[in-house]
Short mmCIF file of C-alpha atoms in Angstrom, two decimals:
data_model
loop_
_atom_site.label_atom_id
_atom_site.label_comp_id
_atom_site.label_asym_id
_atom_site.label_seq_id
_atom_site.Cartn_x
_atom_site.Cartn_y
_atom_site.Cartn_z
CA UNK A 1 -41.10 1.98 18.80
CA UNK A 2 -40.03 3.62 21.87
CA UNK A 3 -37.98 1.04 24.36
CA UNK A 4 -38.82 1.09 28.13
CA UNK A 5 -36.08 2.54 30.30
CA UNK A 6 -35.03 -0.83 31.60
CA UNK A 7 -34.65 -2.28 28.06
CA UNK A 8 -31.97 0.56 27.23
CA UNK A 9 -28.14 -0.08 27.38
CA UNK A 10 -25.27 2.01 28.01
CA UNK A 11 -23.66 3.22 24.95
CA UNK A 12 -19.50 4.19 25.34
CA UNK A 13 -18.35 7.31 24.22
CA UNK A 14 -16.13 6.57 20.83
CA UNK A 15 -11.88 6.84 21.58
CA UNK A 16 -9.78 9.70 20.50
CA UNK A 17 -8.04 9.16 17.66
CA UNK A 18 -4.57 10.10 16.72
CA UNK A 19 -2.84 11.93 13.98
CA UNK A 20 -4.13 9.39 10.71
CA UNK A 21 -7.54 9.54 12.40
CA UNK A 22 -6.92 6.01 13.54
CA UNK A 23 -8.89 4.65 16.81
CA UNK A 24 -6.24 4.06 19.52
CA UNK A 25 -5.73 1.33 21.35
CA UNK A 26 -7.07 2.44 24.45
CA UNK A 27 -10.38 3.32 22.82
CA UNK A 28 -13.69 2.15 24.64
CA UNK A 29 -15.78 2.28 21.63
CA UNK A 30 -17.97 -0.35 20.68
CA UNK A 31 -16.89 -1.70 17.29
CA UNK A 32 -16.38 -5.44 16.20
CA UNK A 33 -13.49 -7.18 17.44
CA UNK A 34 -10.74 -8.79 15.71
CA UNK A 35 -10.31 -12.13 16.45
CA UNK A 36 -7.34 -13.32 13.92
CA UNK A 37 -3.82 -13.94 15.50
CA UNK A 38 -1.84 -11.46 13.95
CA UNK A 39 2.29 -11.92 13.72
CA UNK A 40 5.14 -9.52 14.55
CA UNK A 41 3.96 -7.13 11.96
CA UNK A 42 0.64 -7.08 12.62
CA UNK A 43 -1.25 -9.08 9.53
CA UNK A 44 -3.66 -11.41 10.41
CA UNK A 45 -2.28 -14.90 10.03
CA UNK A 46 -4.32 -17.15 7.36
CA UNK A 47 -4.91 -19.18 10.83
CA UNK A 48 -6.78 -16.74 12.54
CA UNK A 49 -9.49 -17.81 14.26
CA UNK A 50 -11.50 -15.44 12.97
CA UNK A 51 -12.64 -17.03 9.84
CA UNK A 52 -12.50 -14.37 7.29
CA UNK A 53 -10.63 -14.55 3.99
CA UNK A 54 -9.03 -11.49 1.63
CA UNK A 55 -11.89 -11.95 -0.73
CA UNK A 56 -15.11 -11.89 2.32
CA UNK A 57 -14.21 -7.88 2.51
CA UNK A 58 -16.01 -5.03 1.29
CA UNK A 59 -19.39 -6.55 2.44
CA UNK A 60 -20.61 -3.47 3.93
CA UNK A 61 -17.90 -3.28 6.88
CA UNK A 62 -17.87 0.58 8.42
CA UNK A 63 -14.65 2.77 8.45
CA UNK A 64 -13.36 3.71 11.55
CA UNK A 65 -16.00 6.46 13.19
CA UNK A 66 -16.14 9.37 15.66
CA UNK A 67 -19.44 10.88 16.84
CA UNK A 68 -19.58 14.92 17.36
CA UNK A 69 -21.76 16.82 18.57
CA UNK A 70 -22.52 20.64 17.25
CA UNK A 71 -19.15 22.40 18.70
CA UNK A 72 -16.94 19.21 18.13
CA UNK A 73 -16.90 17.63 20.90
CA UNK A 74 -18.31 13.65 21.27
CA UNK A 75 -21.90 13.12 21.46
CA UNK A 76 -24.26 12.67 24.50
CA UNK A 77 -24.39 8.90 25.71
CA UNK A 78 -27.29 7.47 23.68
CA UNK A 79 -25.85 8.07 20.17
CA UNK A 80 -27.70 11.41 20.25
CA UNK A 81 -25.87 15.10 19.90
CA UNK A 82 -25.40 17.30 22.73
CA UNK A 83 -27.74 19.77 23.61
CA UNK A 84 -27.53 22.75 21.33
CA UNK A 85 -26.01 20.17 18.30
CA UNK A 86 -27.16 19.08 14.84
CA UNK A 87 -28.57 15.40 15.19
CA UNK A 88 -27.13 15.14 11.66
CA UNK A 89 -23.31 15.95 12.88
CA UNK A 90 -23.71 13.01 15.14
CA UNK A 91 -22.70 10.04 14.11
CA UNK A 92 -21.04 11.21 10.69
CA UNK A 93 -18.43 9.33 9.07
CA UNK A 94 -14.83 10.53 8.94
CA UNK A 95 -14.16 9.95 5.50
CA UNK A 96 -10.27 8.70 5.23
CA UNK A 97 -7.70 10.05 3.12
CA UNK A 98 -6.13 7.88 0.41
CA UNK A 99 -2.91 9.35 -1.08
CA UNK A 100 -1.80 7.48 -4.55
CA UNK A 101 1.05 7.69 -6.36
CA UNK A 102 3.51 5.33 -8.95
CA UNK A 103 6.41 5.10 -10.54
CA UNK A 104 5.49 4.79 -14.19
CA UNK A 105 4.21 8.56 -14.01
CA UNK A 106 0.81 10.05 -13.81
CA UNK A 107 0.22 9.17 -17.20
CA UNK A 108 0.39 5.57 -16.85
CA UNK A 109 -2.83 3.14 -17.23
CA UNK A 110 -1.83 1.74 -14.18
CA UNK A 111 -2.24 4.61 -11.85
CA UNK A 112 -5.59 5.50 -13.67
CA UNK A 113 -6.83 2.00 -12.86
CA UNK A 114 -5.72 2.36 -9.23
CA UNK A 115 -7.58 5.67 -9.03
CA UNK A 116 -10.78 3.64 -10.12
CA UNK A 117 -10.20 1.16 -8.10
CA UNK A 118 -10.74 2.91 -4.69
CA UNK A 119 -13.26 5.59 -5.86
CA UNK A 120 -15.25 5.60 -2.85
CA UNK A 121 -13.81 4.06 -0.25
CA UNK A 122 -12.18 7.85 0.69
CA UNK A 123 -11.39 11.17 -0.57
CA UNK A 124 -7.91 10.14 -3.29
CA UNK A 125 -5.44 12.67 -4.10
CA UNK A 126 -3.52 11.30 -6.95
CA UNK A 127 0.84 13.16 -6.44
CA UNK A 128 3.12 10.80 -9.08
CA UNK A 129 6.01 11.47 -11.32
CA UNK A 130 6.07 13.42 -14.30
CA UNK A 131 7.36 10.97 -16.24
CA UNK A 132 8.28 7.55 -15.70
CA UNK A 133 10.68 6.96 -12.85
CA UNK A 134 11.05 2.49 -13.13
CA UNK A 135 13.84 1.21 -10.87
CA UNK A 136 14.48 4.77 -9.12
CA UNK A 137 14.21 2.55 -5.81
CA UNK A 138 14.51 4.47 -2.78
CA UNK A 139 16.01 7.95 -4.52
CA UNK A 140 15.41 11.29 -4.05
CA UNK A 141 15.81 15.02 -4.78
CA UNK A 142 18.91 17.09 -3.63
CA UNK A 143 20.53 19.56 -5.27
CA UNK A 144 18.19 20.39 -7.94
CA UNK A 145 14.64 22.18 -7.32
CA UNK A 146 11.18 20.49 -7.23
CA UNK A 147 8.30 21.36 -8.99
CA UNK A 148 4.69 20.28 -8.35
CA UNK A 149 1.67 20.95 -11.19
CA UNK A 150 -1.57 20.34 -11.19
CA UNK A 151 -3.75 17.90 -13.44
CA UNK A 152 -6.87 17.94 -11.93
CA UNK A 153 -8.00 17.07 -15.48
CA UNK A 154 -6.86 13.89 -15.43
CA UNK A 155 -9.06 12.27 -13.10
CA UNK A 156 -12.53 12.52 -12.77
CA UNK A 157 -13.30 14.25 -9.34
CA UNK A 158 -10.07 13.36 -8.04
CA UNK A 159 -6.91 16.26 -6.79
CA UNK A 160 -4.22 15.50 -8.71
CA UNK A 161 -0.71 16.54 -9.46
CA UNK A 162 2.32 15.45 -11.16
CA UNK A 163 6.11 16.26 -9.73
CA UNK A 164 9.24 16.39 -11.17
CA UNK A 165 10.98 14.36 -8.39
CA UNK A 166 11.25 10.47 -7.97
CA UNK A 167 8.25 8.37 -6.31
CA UNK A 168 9.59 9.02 -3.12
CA UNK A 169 9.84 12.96 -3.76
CA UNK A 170 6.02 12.66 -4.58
CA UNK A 171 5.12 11.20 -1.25
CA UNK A 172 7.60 13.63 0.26
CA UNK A 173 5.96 16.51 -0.88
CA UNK A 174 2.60 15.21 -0.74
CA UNK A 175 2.56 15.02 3.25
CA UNK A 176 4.08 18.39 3.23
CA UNK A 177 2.86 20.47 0.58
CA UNK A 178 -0.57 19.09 -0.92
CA UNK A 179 -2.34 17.34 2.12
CA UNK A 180 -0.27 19.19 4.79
CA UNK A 181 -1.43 15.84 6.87
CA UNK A 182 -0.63 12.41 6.75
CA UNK A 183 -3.05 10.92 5.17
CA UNK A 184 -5.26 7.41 6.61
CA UNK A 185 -2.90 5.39 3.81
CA UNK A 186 -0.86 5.36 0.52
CA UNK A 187 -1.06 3.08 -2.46
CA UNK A 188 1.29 2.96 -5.17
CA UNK A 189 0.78 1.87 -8.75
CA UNK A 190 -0.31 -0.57 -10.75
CA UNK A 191 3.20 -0.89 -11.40
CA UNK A 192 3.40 -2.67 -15.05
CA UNK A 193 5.69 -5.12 -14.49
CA UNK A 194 6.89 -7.53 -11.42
CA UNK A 195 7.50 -6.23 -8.49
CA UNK A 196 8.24 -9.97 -6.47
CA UNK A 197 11.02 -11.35 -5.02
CA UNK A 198 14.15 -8.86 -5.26
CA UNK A 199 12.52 -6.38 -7.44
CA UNK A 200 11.21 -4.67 -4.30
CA UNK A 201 14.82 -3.61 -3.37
CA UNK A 202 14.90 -1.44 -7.02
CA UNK A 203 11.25 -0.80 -7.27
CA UNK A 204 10.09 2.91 -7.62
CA UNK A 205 6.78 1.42 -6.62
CA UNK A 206 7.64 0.04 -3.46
CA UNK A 207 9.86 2.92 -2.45
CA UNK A 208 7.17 4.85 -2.52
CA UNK A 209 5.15 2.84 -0.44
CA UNK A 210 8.37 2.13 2.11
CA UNK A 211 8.75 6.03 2.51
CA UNK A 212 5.18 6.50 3.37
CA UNK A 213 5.53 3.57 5.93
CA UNK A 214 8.69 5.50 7.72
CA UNK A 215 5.78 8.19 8.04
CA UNK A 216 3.78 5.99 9.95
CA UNK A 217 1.40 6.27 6.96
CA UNK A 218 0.10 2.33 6.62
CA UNK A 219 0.76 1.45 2.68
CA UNK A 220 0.42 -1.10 -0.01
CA UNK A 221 2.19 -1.38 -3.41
CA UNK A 222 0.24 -2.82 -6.32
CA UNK A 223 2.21 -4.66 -9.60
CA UNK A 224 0.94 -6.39 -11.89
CA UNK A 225 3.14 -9.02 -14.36
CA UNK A 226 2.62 -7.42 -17.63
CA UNK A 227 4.74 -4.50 -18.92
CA UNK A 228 1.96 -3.82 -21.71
CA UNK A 229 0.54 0.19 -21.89
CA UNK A 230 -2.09 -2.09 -23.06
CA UNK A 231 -2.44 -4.34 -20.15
CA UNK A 232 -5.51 -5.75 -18.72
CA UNK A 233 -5.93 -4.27 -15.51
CA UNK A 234 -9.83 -5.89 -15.24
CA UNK A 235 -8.61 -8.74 -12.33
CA UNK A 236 -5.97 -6.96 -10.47
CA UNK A 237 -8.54 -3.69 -9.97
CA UNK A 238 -11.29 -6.01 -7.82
CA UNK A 239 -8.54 -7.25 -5.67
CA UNK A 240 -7.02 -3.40 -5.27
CA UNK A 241 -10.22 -2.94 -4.11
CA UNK A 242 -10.61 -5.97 -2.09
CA UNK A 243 -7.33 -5.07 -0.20
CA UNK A 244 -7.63 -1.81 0.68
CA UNK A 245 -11.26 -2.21 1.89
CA UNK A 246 -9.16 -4.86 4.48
CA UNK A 247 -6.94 -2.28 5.23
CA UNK A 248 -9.26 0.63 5.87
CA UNK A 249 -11.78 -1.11 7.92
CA UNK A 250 -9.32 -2.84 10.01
CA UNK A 251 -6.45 -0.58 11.01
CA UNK A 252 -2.93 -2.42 11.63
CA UNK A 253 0.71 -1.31 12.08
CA UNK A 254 1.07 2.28 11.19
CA UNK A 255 3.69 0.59 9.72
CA UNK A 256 2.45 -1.55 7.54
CA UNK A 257 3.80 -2.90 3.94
CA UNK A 258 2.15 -4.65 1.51
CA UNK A 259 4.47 -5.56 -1.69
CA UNK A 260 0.58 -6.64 -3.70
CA UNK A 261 1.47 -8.85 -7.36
CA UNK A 262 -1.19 -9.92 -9.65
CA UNK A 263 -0.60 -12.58 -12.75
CA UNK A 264 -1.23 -11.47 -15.82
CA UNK A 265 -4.35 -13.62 -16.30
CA UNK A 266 -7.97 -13.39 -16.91
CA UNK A 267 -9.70 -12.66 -13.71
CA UNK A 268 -11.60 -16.03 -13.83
CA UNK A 269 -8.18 -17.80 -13.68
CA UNK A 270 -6.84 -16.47 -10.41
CA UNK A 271 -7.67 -18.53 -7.60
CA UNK A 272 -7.51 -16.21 -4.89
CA UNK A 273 -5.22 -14.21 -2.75
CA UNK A 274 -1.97 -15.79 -1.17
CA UNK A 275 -0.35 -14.36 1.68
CA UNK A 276 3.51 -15.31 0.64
CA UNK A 277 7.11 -14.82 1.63
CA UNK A 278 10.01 -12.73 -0.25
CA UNK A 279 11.50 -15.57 -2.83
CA UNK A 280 15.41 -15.74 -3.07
CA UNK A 281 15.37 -15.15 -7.00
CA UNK A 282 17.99 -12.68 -8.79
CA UNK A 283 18.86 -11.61 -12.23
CA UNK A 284 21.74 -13.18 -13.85
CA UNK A 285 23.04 -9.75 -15.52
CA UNK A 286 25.13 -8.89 -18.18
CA UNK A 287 26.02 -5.44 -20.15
CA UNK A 288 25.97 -5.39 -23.76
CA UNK A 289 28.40 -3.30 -25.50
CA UNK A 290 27.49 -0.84 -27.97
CA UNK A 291 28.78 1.67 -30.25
CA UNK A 292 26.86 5.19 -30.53
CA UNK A 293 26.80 7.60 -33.73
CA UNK A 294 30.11 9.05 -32.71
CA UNK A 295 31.66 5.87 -32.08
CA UNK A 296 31.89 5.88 -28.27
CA UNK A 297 31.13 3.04 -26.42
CA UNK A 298 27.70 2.56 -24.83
CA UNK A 299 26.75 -0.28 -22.14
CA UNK A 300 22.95 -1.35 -22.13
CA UNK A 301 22.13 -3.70 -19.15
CA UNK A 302 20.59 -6.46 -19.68
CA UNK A 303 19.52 -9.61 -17.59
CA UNK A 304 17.65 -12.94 -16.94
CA UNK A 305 15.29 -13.28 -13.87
CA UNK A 306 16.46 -16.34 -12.33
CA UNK A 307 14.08 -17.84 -8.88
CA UNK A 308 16.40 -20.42 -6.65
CA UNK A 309 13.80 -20.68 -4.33
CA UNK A 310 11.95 -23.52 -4.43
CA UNK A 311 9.25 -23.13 -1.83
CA UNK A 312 5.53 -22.86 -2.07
CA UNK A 313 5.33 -20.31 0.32
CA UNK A 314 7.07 -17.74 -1.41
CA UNK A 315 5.66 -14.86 -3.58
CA UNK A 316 7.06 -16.34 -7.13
CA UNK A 317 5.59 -19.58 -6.22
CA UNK A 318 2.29 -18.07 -5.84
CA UNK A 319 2.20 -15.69 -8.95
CA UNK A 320 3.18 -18.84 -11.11
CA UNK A 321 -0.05 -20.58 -9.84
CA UNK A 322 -2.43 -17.84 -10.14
CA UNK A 323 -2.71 -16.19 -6.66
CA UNK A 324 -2.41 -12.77 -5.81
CA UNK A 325 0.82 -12.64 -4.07
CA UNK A 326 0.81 -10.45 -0.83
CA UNK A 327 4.33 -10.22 0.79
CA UNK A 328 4.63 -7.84 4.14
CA UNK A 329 7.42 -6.08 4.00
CA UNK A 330 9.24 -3.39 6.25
CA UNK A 331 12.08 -0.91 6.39
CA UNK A 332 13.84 -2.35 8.90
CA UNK A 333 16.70 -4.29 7.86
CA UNK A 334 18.32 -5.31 10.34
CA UNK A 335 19.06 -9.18 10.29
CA UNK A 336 18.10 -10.51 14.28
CA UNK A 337 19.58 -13.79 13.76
CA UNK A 338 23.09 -12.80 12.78
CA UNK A 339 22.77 -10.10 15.55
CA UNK A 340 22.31 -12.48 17.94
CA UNK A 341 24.99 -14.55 16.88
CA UNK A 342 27.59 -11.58 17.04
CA UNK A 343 26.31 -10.67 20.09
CA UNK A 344 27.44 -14.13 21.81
CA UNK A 345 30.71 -14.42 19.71
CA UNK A 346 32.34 -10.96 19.55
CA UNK A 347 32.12 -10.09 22.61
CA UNK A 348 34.17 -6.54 23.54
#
């Protein structure tokens, strides 16, 4: 039915958006607003007034938008394309880009369950390690070359390709050489085996997702507690999904970190997701000494995880009680409070 003139509102033109495709800040475009408090690094605080929890997304929210008319420009006010346009330009989604990778190497159930996880939600390109690369941490390539192959194969409808570098080297090369872009975000994993606590200084997982983050490429590493090829990845692939529908539909930090654990439990058994702090937990370590065929000694490191923290904020805490464990992270390292401190004491 055709409204009256005086019933019609003004429509805004939609923002520019930057390099990830991201609306700016100082867009005018009507969209819904976010009403959570969010903290320094941008997450929205379990307080916010907004109302909405982890497990309320994916219910149909829209990805970020821009309208074009026929010769790429925005669209006449109205919704409607420029004169000369296709009506069917206007208003078309701008399908993000999802970059994956892991550490366990692009043969690794993990990474396949990832893959499925966010089929959909963008267009995934799938750059991880040849082989597995656990506890590379934040290592890469010099001094040898780097090769990149592809195994389209290996995923159903999805661009893939393995490297011989480290998890970092993927993401590296992936910017650079695959997507020649950034893409919209980068997830890495599911990493079989923990990833809380200190584990995120040595992860290969995490690196991957730190190095993406220096890129101003928004990312999220996924772990889940079981070290199984044979793993049940059932619970932790809703929640992937769950997640990065958050993420995608309501843009943060182009910084942003998520260090994501699931327990190794039956999906019915987790209670939900748990926005947590970095525990202070360590391994007690110790080196075994060996003997190999040619009777030259051998040291094989071994350890036991030990968790002094004791608070039920904290990501071990959470994981132990059957939460989904989401820790934000970030590459900075400086510590503020000790800075401080020197600042007023050593004075040159």
């Amino acid at each position: 039915m055709e409204m009256k003139s005086n019933d019609r509102r003004k429509t805004r033109k939609p923002g520019k958006t930057g390099a990830t495709g991201i609306l700016k800040k100082t867009d005018k475009a009507e969209r819904p607003v976010r009403t959570g408090k969010t903290g320094a690094t941008g997450i929205i605080r379990e307080t916010g007034a907004n109302g909405m929890s982890f497990e309320e997304v994916g219910q149909g929210r829209d990805l970020a938008t821009k309208e074009l008319s026929g010769n790429g420009k925005p669209a006449a006010k109205g919704g409607t394309a420029a004169k000369g346009g296709s009506a069917a330009k206007a208003g078309r989604k701008r399908v993000p880009v999802i970059l994956v990778t892991n550490d366990d190497g692009i043969n690794a159930p993990g990474i396949r369950n990832l893959v499925e996880a966010v089929k959909g939600l963008g267009k995934v390109v799938v750059v991880a390690p040849d082989k597995p690369q656990s506890g590379m941490g934040h290592a890469i390539t010099i001094g040898n070359p780097l090769r990149l192959n592809p195994m389209h194969h290996l995923f159903d409808g999805v661009e893939a390709w393995q490297c011989s570098g480290t998890p970092v080297d993927c993401v590296k090369l992936a910017v650079d050489k695959v997507l020649r872009r950034k893409p919209d975000l980068c997830i890495s994993g599911i990493n079989h085996g923990a990833n809380h606590s200190i584990n995120v200084i040595y992860s290969g997982t995490m690196s991957a997702a730190v190095e993406a983050s220096i890129e101003s490429i928004p990312a999220v590493g996924f772990s889940l507690l079981d070290y199984s090829v044979e793993a049940d990845f059932t619970a932790a692939r809703k929640y992937v999904r769950i997640i990065v529908e958050q993420v995608l539909a309501h843009p943060m930090d182009k910084h942003l970190i998520l260090n994501v654990n699931f327990p190794a439990v039956p999906e019915n058994l987790i209670k939900g997701i748990k926005v947590a702090r970095q525990a202070y937990a360590k391994y007690e370590e110790d080196f075994i000494e060996r003997n190999d065929p040619n009777k030259k000694k051998y040291y094989w490191l071994t350890g036991k995880f030990v968790n002094f923290d004791k608070g039920r904020d904290t990501d071990v805490w959470a994981l132990e009680h059957n939460y989904v464990s989401v820790v934000p992270v970030q590459f900075d390292m400086t510590n503020y409070v000790l800075k401080g401190k020197l600042e007023k004491t050593w004075k040159s």
